[in-house]
Amino acid sequence: MEDRKPAEHRKPAQERTAAEGRAPVQPPHPAQDITEHVGYRLKRSAAALRGAMDKALREYGLTVPQYSCLELLDHQPGLSNAELARGTFVTRQSMNVVLRGLQDAELVSRPRTTDHGRALPAHLTDAGRDRLELARDAVYAIERRMVAAVPQQRLTALLADLDRMTEALGD
């Protein structure tokens, strides 16, 4: 059993190091410090990743949702607005704005009308494919830097744990 000091004698979480045993608090017990919660740490990691990607993608005139859209279309040409929205974790309305920006930049093409249904399939243009290739190198470098912080033997377990947490929340 861990010997814990009273809250008034503990350093704030931001002053403690990993070596000092910053283990997350097990729910449903509230922590004195919200930064000890698993959800907070996940959000902090996601925010750090998003910030690094925003900075890198700015050089290529792209946002994270635009980059994500280009990646999806590279692997699955012809996706609709709704499919792209689901795949990039944005609303359909937000994806409309993303696609409009990509079309205006001539990185994505979509027909004005379609013979079947209402969904307009999106496709990368040659310029879109070129921009994606440039931006992809920068994004993959960020992911390599992030993953390098996790010992290789623990990475597979971490990914499996993240998947289990997602499934536990019904997504």
Short mmCIF file of N, CA and C in Angstrom, two decimals:
data_model
loop_
_atom_site.label_atom_id
_atom_site.label_comp_id
_atom_site.label_asym_id
_atom_site.label_seq_id
_atom_site.Cartn_x
_atom_site.Cartn_y
_atom_site.Cartn_z
N MET A 1 0.84 -1.19 0.00
CA MET A 1 0.00 0.00 0.00
C MET A 1 0.88 1.24 0.00
N GLU A 2 0.51 2.20 -0.78
CA GLU A 2 1.29 3.42 -0.96
C GLU A 2 1.07 4.35 0.23
N ASP A 3 2.18 4.92 0.73
CA ASP A 3 2.12 5.89 1.81
C ASP A 3 2.00 7.26 1.18
N ARG A 4 0.82 7.88 1.27
CA ARG A 4 0.59 9.17 0.63
C ARG A 4 0.61 10.26 1.67
N LYS A 5 1.27 11.36 1.33
CA LYS A 5 1.28 12.53 2.20
C LYS A 5 -0.06 13.23 2.10
N PRO A 6 -0.46 13.95 3.15
CA PRO A 6 -1.68 14.75 3.03
C PRO A 6 -1.53 15.73 1.88
N ALA A 7 -2.65 16.10 1.27
CA ALA A 7 -2.65 16.97 0.09
C ALA A 7 -1.87 18.24 0.30
N GLU A 8 -1.94 18.82 1.49
CA GLU A 8 -1.25 20.09 1.71
C GLU A 8 0.27 19.94 1.73
N HIS A 9 0.80 18.71 1.84
CA HIS A 9 2.25 18.48 1.86
C HIS A 9 2.78 17.97 0.52
N ARG A 10 1.90 17.73 -0.43
CA ARG A 10 2.34 17.22 -1.73
C ARG A 10 2.61 18.37 -2.67
N LYS A 11 3.57 18.15 -3.57
CA LYS A 11 3.83 19.13 -4.63
C LYS A 11 2.67 19.09 -5.62
N PRO A 12 2.37 20.22 -6.27
CA PRO A 12 1.39 20.17 -7.36
C PRO A 12 1.89 19.22 -8.44
N ALA A 13 0.97 18.62 -9.18
CA ALA A 13 1.32 17.61 -10.18
C ALA A 13 2.35 18.11 -11.18
N GLN A 14 2.25 19.37 -11.61
CA GLN A 14 3.18 19.86 -12.61
C GLN A 14 4.61 19.95 -12.09
N GLU A 15 4.80 19.91 -10.74
CA GLU A 15 6.14 19.97 -10.17
C GLU A 15 6.72 18.58 -9.92
N ARG A 16 5.88 17.55 -9.98
CA ARG A 16 6.37 16.19 -9.76
C ARG A 16 6.87 15.63 -11.08
N THR A 17 7.79 14.72 -11.01
CA THR A 17 8.31 14.09 -12.22
C THR A 17 7.80 12.66 -12.30
N ALA A 18 8.00 12.05 -13.45
CA ALA A 18 7.59 10.65 -13.62
C ALA A 18 8.31 9.77 -12.61
N ALA A 19 9.55 10.12 -12.28
CA ALA A 19 10.31 9.33 -11.32
C ALA A 19 9.69 9.39 -9.93
N GLU A 20 8.90 10.42 -9.66
CA GLU A 20 8.25 10.55 -8.36
C GLU A 20 6.93 9.78 -8.31
N GLY A 21 6.65 9.00 -9.32
CA GLY A 21 5.49 8.12 -9.28
C GLY A 21 4.16 8.78 -9.57
N ARG A 22 4.05 9.52 -10.64
CA ARG A 22 2.78 10.16 -10.99
C ARG A 22 1.85 9.14 -11.61
N ALA A 23 1.33 8.25 -10.80
CA ALA A 23 0.38 7.27 -11.30
C ALA A 23 -1.00 7.90 -11.36
N PRO A 24 -1.78 7.57 -12.37
CA PRO A 24 -3.12 8.15 -12.45
C PRO A 24 -4.00 7.66 -11.32
N VAL A 25 -4.94 8.49 -10.94
CA VAL A 25 -5.89 8.15 -9.90
C VAL A 25 -6.92 7.21 -10.49
N GLN A 26 -7.24 6.16 -9.76
CA GLN A 26 -8.23 5.21 -10.24
C GLN A 26 -9.63 5.75 -10.00
N PRO A 27 -10.47 5.78 -11.04
CA PRO A 27 -11.84 6.20 -10.85
C PRO A 27 -12.56 5.17 -10.00
N PRO A 28 -13.59 5.48 -9.30
CA PRO A 28 -14.31 6.74 -9.29
C PRO A 28 -13.84 7.68 -8.19
N HIS A 29 -12.69 7.41 -7.60
CA HIS A 29 -12.21 8.25 -6.51
C HIS A 29 -11.69 9.58 -7.05
N PRO A 30 -12.24 10.69 -6.57
CA PRO A 30 -11.78 11.98 -7.09
C PRO A 30 -10.36 12.28 -6.63
N ALA A 31 -9.61 12.90 -7.50
CA ALA A 31 -8.24 13.30 -7.16
C ALA A 31 -8.26 14.71 -6.61
N GLN A 32 -7.30 15.01 -5.76
CA GLN A 32 -7.14 16.37 -5.29
C GLN A 32 -6.72 17.26 -6.47
N ASP A 33 -6.04 16.66 -7.41
CA ASP A 33 -5.50 17.38 -8.56
C ASP A 33 -6.03 16.73 -9.84
N ILE A 34 -6.81 17.46 -10.60
CA ILE A 34 -7.43 16.93 -11.81
C ILE A 34 -6.39 16.40 -12.80
N THR A 35 -5.17 16.93 -12.75
CA THR A 35 -4.13 16.49 -13.69
C THR A 35 -3.68 15.06 -13.43
N GLU A 36 -4.17 14.45 -12.36
CA GLU A 36 -3.86 13.05 -12.07
C GLU A 36 -4.84 12.09 -12.74
N HIS A 37 -5.89 12.59 -13.36
CA HIS A 37 -6.89 11.74 -14.00
C HIS A 37 -6.42 11.27 -15.37
N VAL A 38 -6.78 10.03 -15.72
CA VAL A 38 -6.42 9.46 -17.02
C VAL A 38 -6.97 10.32 -18.15
N GLY A 39 -8.22 10.73 -18.04
CA GLY A 39 -8.83 11.54 -19.09
C GLY A 39 -8.08 12.84 -19.33
N TYR A 40 -7.63 13.46 -18.24
CA TYR A 40 -6.87 14.71 -18.37
C TYR A 40 -5.57 14.45 -19.12
N ARG A 41 -4.90 13.37 -18.76
CA ARG A 41 -3.63 13.06 -19.41
C ARG A 41 -3.81 12.72 -20.89
N LEU A 42 -4.88 12.00 -21.20
CA LEU A 42 -5.16 11.72 -22.61
C LEU A 42 -5.41 13.01 -23.38
N LYS A 43 -6.19 13.91 -22.80
CA LYS A 43 -6.50 15.18 -23.46
C LYS A 43 -5.23 16.02 -23.62
N ARG A 44 -4.37 16.00 -22.61
CA ARG A 44 -3.12 16.76 -22.68
C ARG A 44 -2.23 16.22 -23.81
N SER A 45 -2.16 14.90 -23.93
CA SER A 45 -1.37 14.29 -25.01
C SER A 45 -1.97 14.64 -26.37
N ALA A 46 -3.30 14.56 -26.47
CA ALA A 46 -3.96 14.89 -27.74
C ALA A 46 -3.73 16.36 -28.10
N ALA A 47 -3.77 17.24 -27.10
CA ALA A 47 -3.55 18.67 -27.36
C ALA A 47 -2.10 18.92 -27.81
N ALA A 48 -1.16 18.19 -27.21
CA ALA A 48 0.25 18.35 -27.62
C ALA A 48 0.45 17.88 -29.06
N LEU A 49 -0.17 16.76 -29.40
CA LEU A 49 -0.09 16.25 -30.77
C LEU A 49 -0.72 17.23 -31.74
N ARG A 50 -1.89 17.72 -31.39
CA ARG A 50 -2.59 18.67 -32.27
C ARG A 50 -1.76 19.94 -32.46
N GLY A 51 -1.17 20.45 -31.38
CA GLY A 51 -0.35 21.65 -31.49
C GLY A 51 0.86 21.45 -32.39
N ALA A 52 1.52 20.31 -32.24
CA ALA A 52 2.68 20.01 -33.08
C ALA A 52 2.27 19.87 -34.55
N MET A 53 1.12 19.22 -34.78
CA MET A 53 0.64 19.06 -36.16
C MET A 53 0.22 20.40 -36.75
N ASP A 54 -0.49 21.22 -35.96
CA ASP A 54 -0.88 22.55 -36.44
C ASP A 54 0.34 23.34 -36.91
N LYS A 55 1.37 23.33 -36.09
CA LYS A 55 2.58 24.09 -36.40
C LYS A 55 3.24 23.56 -37.68
N ALA A 56 3.38 22.25 -37.78
CA ALA A 56 4.03 21.66 -38.95
C ALA A 56 3.21 21.86 -40.22
N LEU A 57 1.90 21.70 -40.12
CA LEU A 57 1.05 21.79 -41.31
C LEU A 57 0.89 23.22 -41.81
N ARG A 58 1.07 24.18 -40.93
CA ARG A 58 0.98 25.59 -41.32
C ARG A 58 1.94 25.89 -42.47
N GLU A 59 3.12 25.25 -42.45
CA GLU A 59 4.11 25.45 -43.51
C GLU A 59 3.59 25.03 -44.88
N TYR A 60 2.61 24.13 -44.89
CA TYR A 60 2.08 23.60 -46.14
C TYR A 60 0.70 24.18 -46.46
N GLY A 61 0.29 25.17 -45.68
CA GLY A 61 -1.00 25.81 -45.91
C GLY A 61 -2.18 24.91 -45.61
N LEU A 62 -2.01 23.98 -44.67
CA LEU A 62 -3.07 23.04 -44.32
C LEU A 62 -3.40 23.12 -42.84
N THR A 63 -4.64 22.75 -42.52
CA THR A 63 -5.06 22.55 -41.14
C THR A 63 -5.07 21.05 -40.86
N VAL A 64 -5.20 20.66 -39.61
CA VAL A 64 -5.27 19.23 -39.28
C VAL A 64 -6.47 18.57 -39.95
N PRO A 65 -7.68 19.15 -39.90
CA PRO A 65 -8.80 18.51 -40.60
C PRO A 65 -8.57 18.41 -42.12
N GLN A 66 -7.95 19.42 -42.72
CA GLN A 66 -7.66 19.35 -44.16
C GLN A 66 -6.66 18.24 -44.46
N TYR A 67 -5.61 18.16 -43.66
CA TYR A 67 -4.62 17.10 -43.85
C TYR A 67 -5.28 15.73 -43.69
N SER A 68 -6.09 15.57 -42.65
CA SER A 68 -6.77 14.30 -42.40
C SER A 68 -7.66 13.92 -43.57
N CYS A 69 -8.34 14.90 -44.12
CA CYS A 69 -9.20 14.68 -45.29
C CYS A 69 -8.37 14.20 -46.48
N LEU A 70 -7.25 14.84 -46.73
CA LEU A 70 -6.37 14.43 -47.84
C LEU A 70 -5.88 13.00 -47.63
N GLU A 71 -5.49 12.66 -46.40
CA GLU A 71 -5.03 11.30 -46.10
C GLU A 71 -6.13 10.28 -46.40
N LEU A 72 -7.35 10.56 -45.92
CA LEU A 72 -8.46 9.63 -46.17
C LEU A 72 -8.72 9.46 -47.66
N LEU A 73 -8.73 10.56 -48.38
CA LEU A 73 -9.00 10.48 -49.82
C LEU A 73 -7.88 9.78 -50.59
N ASP A 74 -6.68 9.84 -50.08
CA ASP A 74 -5.58 9.13 -50.72
C ASP A 74 -5.78 7.63 -50.60
N HIS A 75 -6.31 7.19 -49.47
CA HIS A 75 -6.52 5.75 -49.23
C HIS A 75 -7.88 5.26 -49.70
N GLN A 76 -8.87 6.17 -49.72
CA GLN A 76 -10.23 5.79 -50.10
C GLN A 76 -10.84 6.87 -51.00
N PRO A 77 -10.43 6.93 -52.25
CA PRO A 77 -10.97 7.96 -53.15
C PRO A 77 -12.49 7.83 -53.28
N GLY A 78 -13.14 8.98 -53.44
CA GLY A 78 -14.58 8.97 -53.68
C GLY A 78 -15.45 9.05 -52.44
N LEU A 79 -14.85 9.29 -51.28
CA LEU A 79 -15.66 9.39 -50.06
C LEU A 79 -16.56 10.63 -50.13
N SER A 80 -17.70 10.52 -49.46
CA SER A 80 -18.64 11.64 -49.40
C SER A 80 -18.28 12.57 -48.25
N ASN A 81 -18.94 13.69 -48.19
CA ASN A 81 -18.77 14.65 -47.10
C ASN A 81 -19.02 13.97 -45.75
N ALA A 82 -20.11 13.22 -45.64
CA ALA A 82 -20.45 12.57 -44.37
C ALA A 82 -19.39 11.54 -43.97
N GLU A 83 -18.90 10.77 -44.93
CA GLU A 83 -17.87 9.77 -44.64
C GLU A 83 -16.57 10.44 -44.21
N LEU A 84 -16.22 11.52 -44.87
CA LEU A 84 -15.01 12.26 -44.49
C LEU A 84 -15.16 12.88 -43.10
N ALA A 85 -16.34 13.39 -42.80
CA ALA A 85 -16.58 13.98 -41.48
C ALA A 85 -16.38 12.93 -40.39
N ARG A 86 -16.96 11.75 -40.58
CA ARG A 86 -16.80 10.67 -39.59
C ARG A 86 -15.33 10.28 -39.44
N GLY A 87 -14.64 10.18 -40.55
CA GLY A 87 -13.24 9.75 -40.53
C GLY A 87 -12.27 10.76 -39.96
N THR A 88 -12.68 12.02 -39.92
CA THR A 88 -11.79 13.07 -39.41
C THR A 88 -12.28 13.67 -38.09
N PHE A 89 -13.35 13.11 -37.54
CA PHE A 89 -13.88 13.52 -36.23
C PHE A 89 -14.37 14.96 -36.22
N VAL A 90 -15.00 15.39 -37.31
CA VAL A 90 -15.61 16.72 -37.34
C VAL A 90 -17.07 16.55 -37.77
N THR A 91 -17.86 17.59 -37.63
CA THR A 91 -19.26 17.54 -38.06
C THR A 91 -19.34 17.62 -39.58
N ARG A 92 -20.49 17.23 -40.11
CA ARG A 92 -20.69 17.34 -41.57
C ARG A 92 -20.59 18.80 -42.01
N GLN A 93 -21.11 19.70 -41.17
CA GLN A 93 -21.05 21.12 -41.51
C GLN A 93 -19.60 21.60 -41.57
N SER A 94 -18.79 21.17 -40.60
CA SER A 94 -17.37 21.55 -40.61
C SER A 94 -16.66 20.95 -41.81
N MET A 95 -17.01 19.72 -42.17
CA MET A 95 -16.37 19.10 -43.33
C MET A 95 -16.74 19.83 -44.60
N ASN A 96 -17.95 20.38 -44.69
CA ASN A 96 -18.30 21.19 -45.86
C ASN A 96 -17.33 22.35 -46.02
N VAL A 97 -16.99 23.00 -44.91
CA VAL A 97 -16.05 24.12 -44.94
C VAL A 97 -14.66 23.63 -45.33
N VAL A 98 -14.24 22.49 -44.76
CA VAL A 98 -12.93 21.91 -45.08
C VAL A 98 -12.85 21.60 -46.57
N LEU A 99 -13.85 20.92 -47.09
CA LEU A 99 -13.85 20.55 -48.51
C LEU A 99 -13.87 21.77 -49.41
N ARG A 100 -14.65 22.77 -49.04
CA ARG A 100 -14.70 23.99 -49.85
C ARG A 100 -13.31 24.63 -49.93
N GLY A 101 -12.61 24.68 -48.79
CA GLY A 101 -11.26 25.23 -48.78
C GLY A 101 -10.30 24.42 -49.63
N LEU A 102 -10.41 23.09 -49.56
CA LEU A 102 -9.55 22.23 -50.36
C LEU A 102 -9.87 22.35 -51.85
N GLN A 103 -11.15 22.50 -52.17
CA GLN A 103 -11.53 22.70 -53.57
C GLN A 103 -11.04 24.05 -54.08
N ASP A 104 -11.19 25.09 -53.27
CA ASP A 104 -10.72 26.43 -53.67
C ASP A 104 -9.21 26.43 -53.92
N ALA A 105 -8.48 25.61 -53.15
CA ALA A 105 -7.03 25.51 -53.32
C ALA A 105 -6.66 24.50 -54.42
N GLU A 106 -7.68 23.92 -55.03
CA GLU A 106 -7.51 22.93 -56.11
C GLU A 106 -6.74 21.70 -55.66
N LEU A 107 -6.97 21.30 -54.41
CA LEU A 107 -6.35 20.09 -53.86
C LEU A 107 -7.31 18.91 -53.91
N VAL A 108 -8.60 19.20 -53.99
CA VAL A 108 -9.66 18.18 -54.04
C VAL A 108 -10.65 18.60 -55.12
N SER A 109 -11.19 17.59 -55.81
CA SER A 109 -12.25 17.87 -56.79
C SER A 109 -13.49 17.08 -56.41
N ARG A 110 -14.65 17.69 -56.69
CA ARG A 110 -15.94 17.03 -56.51
C ARG A 110 -16.84 17.48 -57.65
N PRO A 111 -17.66 16.57 -58.15
CA PRO A 111 -18.58 16.99 -59.21
C PRO A 111 -19.65 17.93 -58.64
N ARG A 112 -20.20 18.75 -59.50
CA ARG A 112 -21.28 19.66 -59.06
C ARG A 112 -22.56 18.88 -58.78
N THR A 113 -22.79 17.83 -59.55
CA THR A 113 -23.97 16.98 -59.38
C THR A 113 -23.54 15.53 -59.52
N THR A 114 -24.44 14.64 -59.14
CA THR A 114 -24.17 13.21 -59.28
C THR A 114 -25.41 12.53 -59.84
N ASP A 115 -25.21 11.45 -60.56
CA ASP A 115 -26.33 10.72 -61.16
C ASP A 115 -27.07 9.86 -60.14
N HIS A 116 -26.41 9.52 -59.05
CA HIS A 116 -27.01 8.63 -58.06
C HIS A 116 -26.93 9.27 -56.67
N GLY A 117 -28.06 9.42 -56.05
CA GLY A 117 -28.11 9.96 -54.69
C GLY A 117 -27.66 11.41 -54.62
N ARG A 118 -27.43 11.86 -53.39
CA ARG A 118 -27.05 13.25 -53.16
C ARG A 118 -25.57 13.41 -52.82
N ALA A 119 -24.92 12.32 -52.41
CA ALA A 119 -23.53 12.40 -51.97
C ALA A 119 -22.61 12.69 -53.16
N LEU A 120 -21.75 13.69 -52.98
CA LEU A 120 -20.79 14.05 -54.03
C LEU A 120 -19.43 13.45 -53.66
N PRO A 121 -18.94 12.52 -54.47
CA PRO A 121 -17.66 11.89 -54.15
C PRO A 121 -16.49 12.86 -54.33
N ALA A 122 -15.57 12.83 -53.39
CA ALA A 122 -14.39 13.71 -53.43
C ALA A 122 -13.17 12.90 -53.87
N HIS A 123 -12.29 13.57 -54.59
CA HIS A 123 -11.06 12.93 -55.08
C HIS A 123 -9.91 13.92 -54.96
N LEU A 124 -8.72 13.39 -54.70
CA LEU A 124 -7.52 14.23 -54.69
C LEU A 124 -7.19 14.65 -56.12
N THR A 125 -6.74 15.86 -56.26
CA THR A 125 -6.18 16.30 -57.54
C THR A 125 -4.68 15.97 -57.50
N ASP A 126 -4.00 16.15 -58.60
CA ASP A 126 -2.55 15.95 -58.60
C ASP A 126 -1.88 16.90 -57.62
N ALA A 127 -2.35 18.14 -57.57
CA ALA A 127 -1.79 19.11 -56.62
C ALA A 127 -2.06 18.68 -55.18
N GLY A 128 -3.23 18.10 -54.95
CA GLY A 128 -3.56 17.60 -53.61
C GLY A 128 -2.66 16.46 -53.19
N ARG A 129 -2.39 15.56 -54.13
CA ARG A 129 -1.50 14.43 -53.85
C ARG A 129 -0.09 14.93 -53.56
N ASP A 130 0.38 15.92 -54.33
CA ASP A 130 1.71 16.48 -54.11
C ASP A 130 1.81 17.15 -52.74
N ARG A 131 0.80 17.94 -52.39
CA ARG A 131 0.81 18.64 -51.09
C ARG A 131 0.76 17.64 -49.95
N LEU A 132 -0.05 16.59 -50.11
CA LEU A 132 -0.14 15.55 -49.09
C LEU A 132 1.21 14.90 -48.87
N GLU A 133 1.91 14.57 -49.94
CA GLU A 133 3.22 13.92 -49.80
C GLU A 133 4.19 14.78 -49.00
N LEU A 134 4.20 16.08 -49.27
CA LEU A 134 5.08 16.99 -48.52
C LEU A 134 4.68 17.06 -47.05
N ALA A 135 3.40 17.23 -46.80
CA ALA A 135 2.91 17.38 -45.42
C ALA A 135 3.03 16.07 -44.65
N ARG A 136 2.84 14.96 -45.32
CA ARG A 136 2.88 13.64 -44.67
C ARG A 136 4.24 13.41 -43.99
N ASP A 137 5.31 13.78 -44.65
CA ASP A 137 6.63 13.60 -44.06
C ASP A 137 6.74 14.34 -42.73
N ALA A 138 6.22 15.55 -42.67
CA ALA A 138 6.27 16.35 -41.44
C ALA A 138 5.42 15.72 -40.34
N VAL A 139 4.23 15.26 -40.70
CA VAL A 139 3.32 14.66 -39.71
C VAL A 139 3.89 13.34 -39.20
N TYR A 140 4.41 12.52 -40.09
CA TYR A 140 4.99 11.25 -39.66
C TYR A 140 6.21 11.45 -38.76
N ALA A 141 6.97 12.51 -39.01
CA ALA A 141 8.11 12.82 -38.13
C ALA A 141 7.62 13.15 -36.72
N ILE A 142 6.51 13.84 -36.62
CA ILE A 142 5.93 14.16 -35.31
C ILE A 142 5.50 12.87 -34.61
N GLU A 143 4.84 11.99 -35.34
CA GLU A 143 4.41 10.73 -34.72
C GLU A 143 5.61 9.90 -34.28
N ARG A 144 6.66 9.86 -35.10
CA ARG A 144 7.86 9.11 -34.70
C ARG A 144 8.46 9.69 -33.42
N ARG A 145 8.50 11.03 -33.31
CA ARG A 145 9.03 11.68 -32.11
C ARG A 145 8.16 11.34 -30.90
N MET A 146 6.86 11.34 -31.07
CA MET A 146 5.95 11.04 -29.97
C MET A 146 6.11 9.58 -29.53
N VAL A 147 6.13 8.67 -30.47
CA VAL A 147 6.21 7.25 -30.17
C VAL A 147 7.57 6.87 -29.59
N ALA A 148 8.61 7.60 -29.96
CA ALA A 148 9.95 7.31 -29.43
C ALA A 148 10.01 7.48 -27.91
N ALA A 149 9.06 8.21 -27.34
CA ALA A 149 9.03 8.42 -25.89
C ALA A 149 8.50 7.19 -25.15
N VAL A 150 7.94 6.23 -25.89
CA VAL A 150 7.39 5.01 -25.28
C VAL A 150 8.33 3.86 -25.61
N PRO A 151 8.77 3.11 -24.60
CA PRO A 151 9.63 1.95 -24.89
C PRO A 151 8.94 1.01 -25.89
N GLN A 152 9.68 0.55 -26.88
CA GLN A 152 9.12 -0.27 -27.95
C GLN A 152 8.33 -1.46 -27.41
N GLN A 153 8.84 -2.11 -26.37
CA GLN A 153 8.16 -3.29 -25.84
C GLN A 153 6.81 -2.94 -25.20
N ARG A 154 6.54 -1.66 -24.92
CA ARG A 154 5.27 -1.26 -24.32
C ARG A 154 4.30 -0.65 -25.32
N LEU A 155 4.78 -0.35 -26.52
CA LEU A 155 3.95 0.34 -27.50
C LEU A 155 2.73 -0.47 -27.93
N THR A 156 2.90 -1.75 -28.21
CA THR A 156 1.78 -2.59 -28.62
C THR A 156 0.72 -2.64 -27.54
N ALA A 157 1.15 -2.78 -26.29
CA ALA A 157 0.19 -2.80 -25.17
C ALA A 157 -0.51 -1.46 -25.03
N LEU A 158 0.22 -0.36 -25.21
CA LEU A 158 -0.39 0.96 -25.12
C LEU A 158 -1.48 1.12 -26.18
N LEU A 159 -1.19 0.74 -27.41
CA LEU A 159 -2.18 0.85 -28.48
C LEU A 159 -3.40 -0.01 -28.19
N ALA A 160 -3.18 -1.22 -27.69
CA ALA A 160 -4.31 -2.09 -27.34
C ALA A 160 -5.13 -1.48 -26.21
N ASP A 161 -4.46 -0.90 -25.22
CA ASP A 161 -5.17 -0.26 -24.11
C ASP A 161 -5.99 0.92 -24.60
N LEU A 162 -5.44 1.74 -25.48
CA LEU A 162 -6.18 2.88 -26.02
C LEU A 162 -7.42 2.40 -26.78
N ASP A 163 -7.27 1.33 -27.56
CA ASP A 163 -8.42 0.76 -28.28
C ASP A 163 -9.48 0.26 -27.30
N ARG A 164 -9.06 -0.41 -26.23
CA ARG A 164 -10.02 -0.90 -25.23
C ARG A 164 -10.76 0.24 -24.55
N MET A 165 -10.06 1.34 -24.25
CA MET A 165 -10.72 2.48 -23.62
C MET A 165 -11.75 3.09 -24.57
N THR A 166 -11.41 3.16 -25.85
CA THR A 166 -12.35 3.69 -26.84
C THR A 166 -13.58 2.79 -26.92
N GLU A 167 -13.36 1.49 -26.99
CA GLU A 167 -14.48 0.54 -27.05
C GLU A 167 -15.34 0.60 -25.80
N ALA A 168 -14.73 0.81 -24.64
CA ALA A 168 -15.47 0.89 -23.39
C ALA A 168 -16.44 2.06 -23.38
N LEU A 169 -16.12 3.09 -24.16
CA LEU A 169 -16.99 4.27 -24.23
C LEU A 169 -17.99 4.18 -25.38
N GLY A 170 -18.00 3.02 -26.05
CA GLY A 170 -19.02 2.79 -27.06
C GLY A 170 -18.76 3.40 -28.41
N ASP A 171 -17.53 3.74 -28.70
CA ASP A 171 -17.22 4.34 -30.00
C ASP A 171 -16.57 3.33 -30.91
#
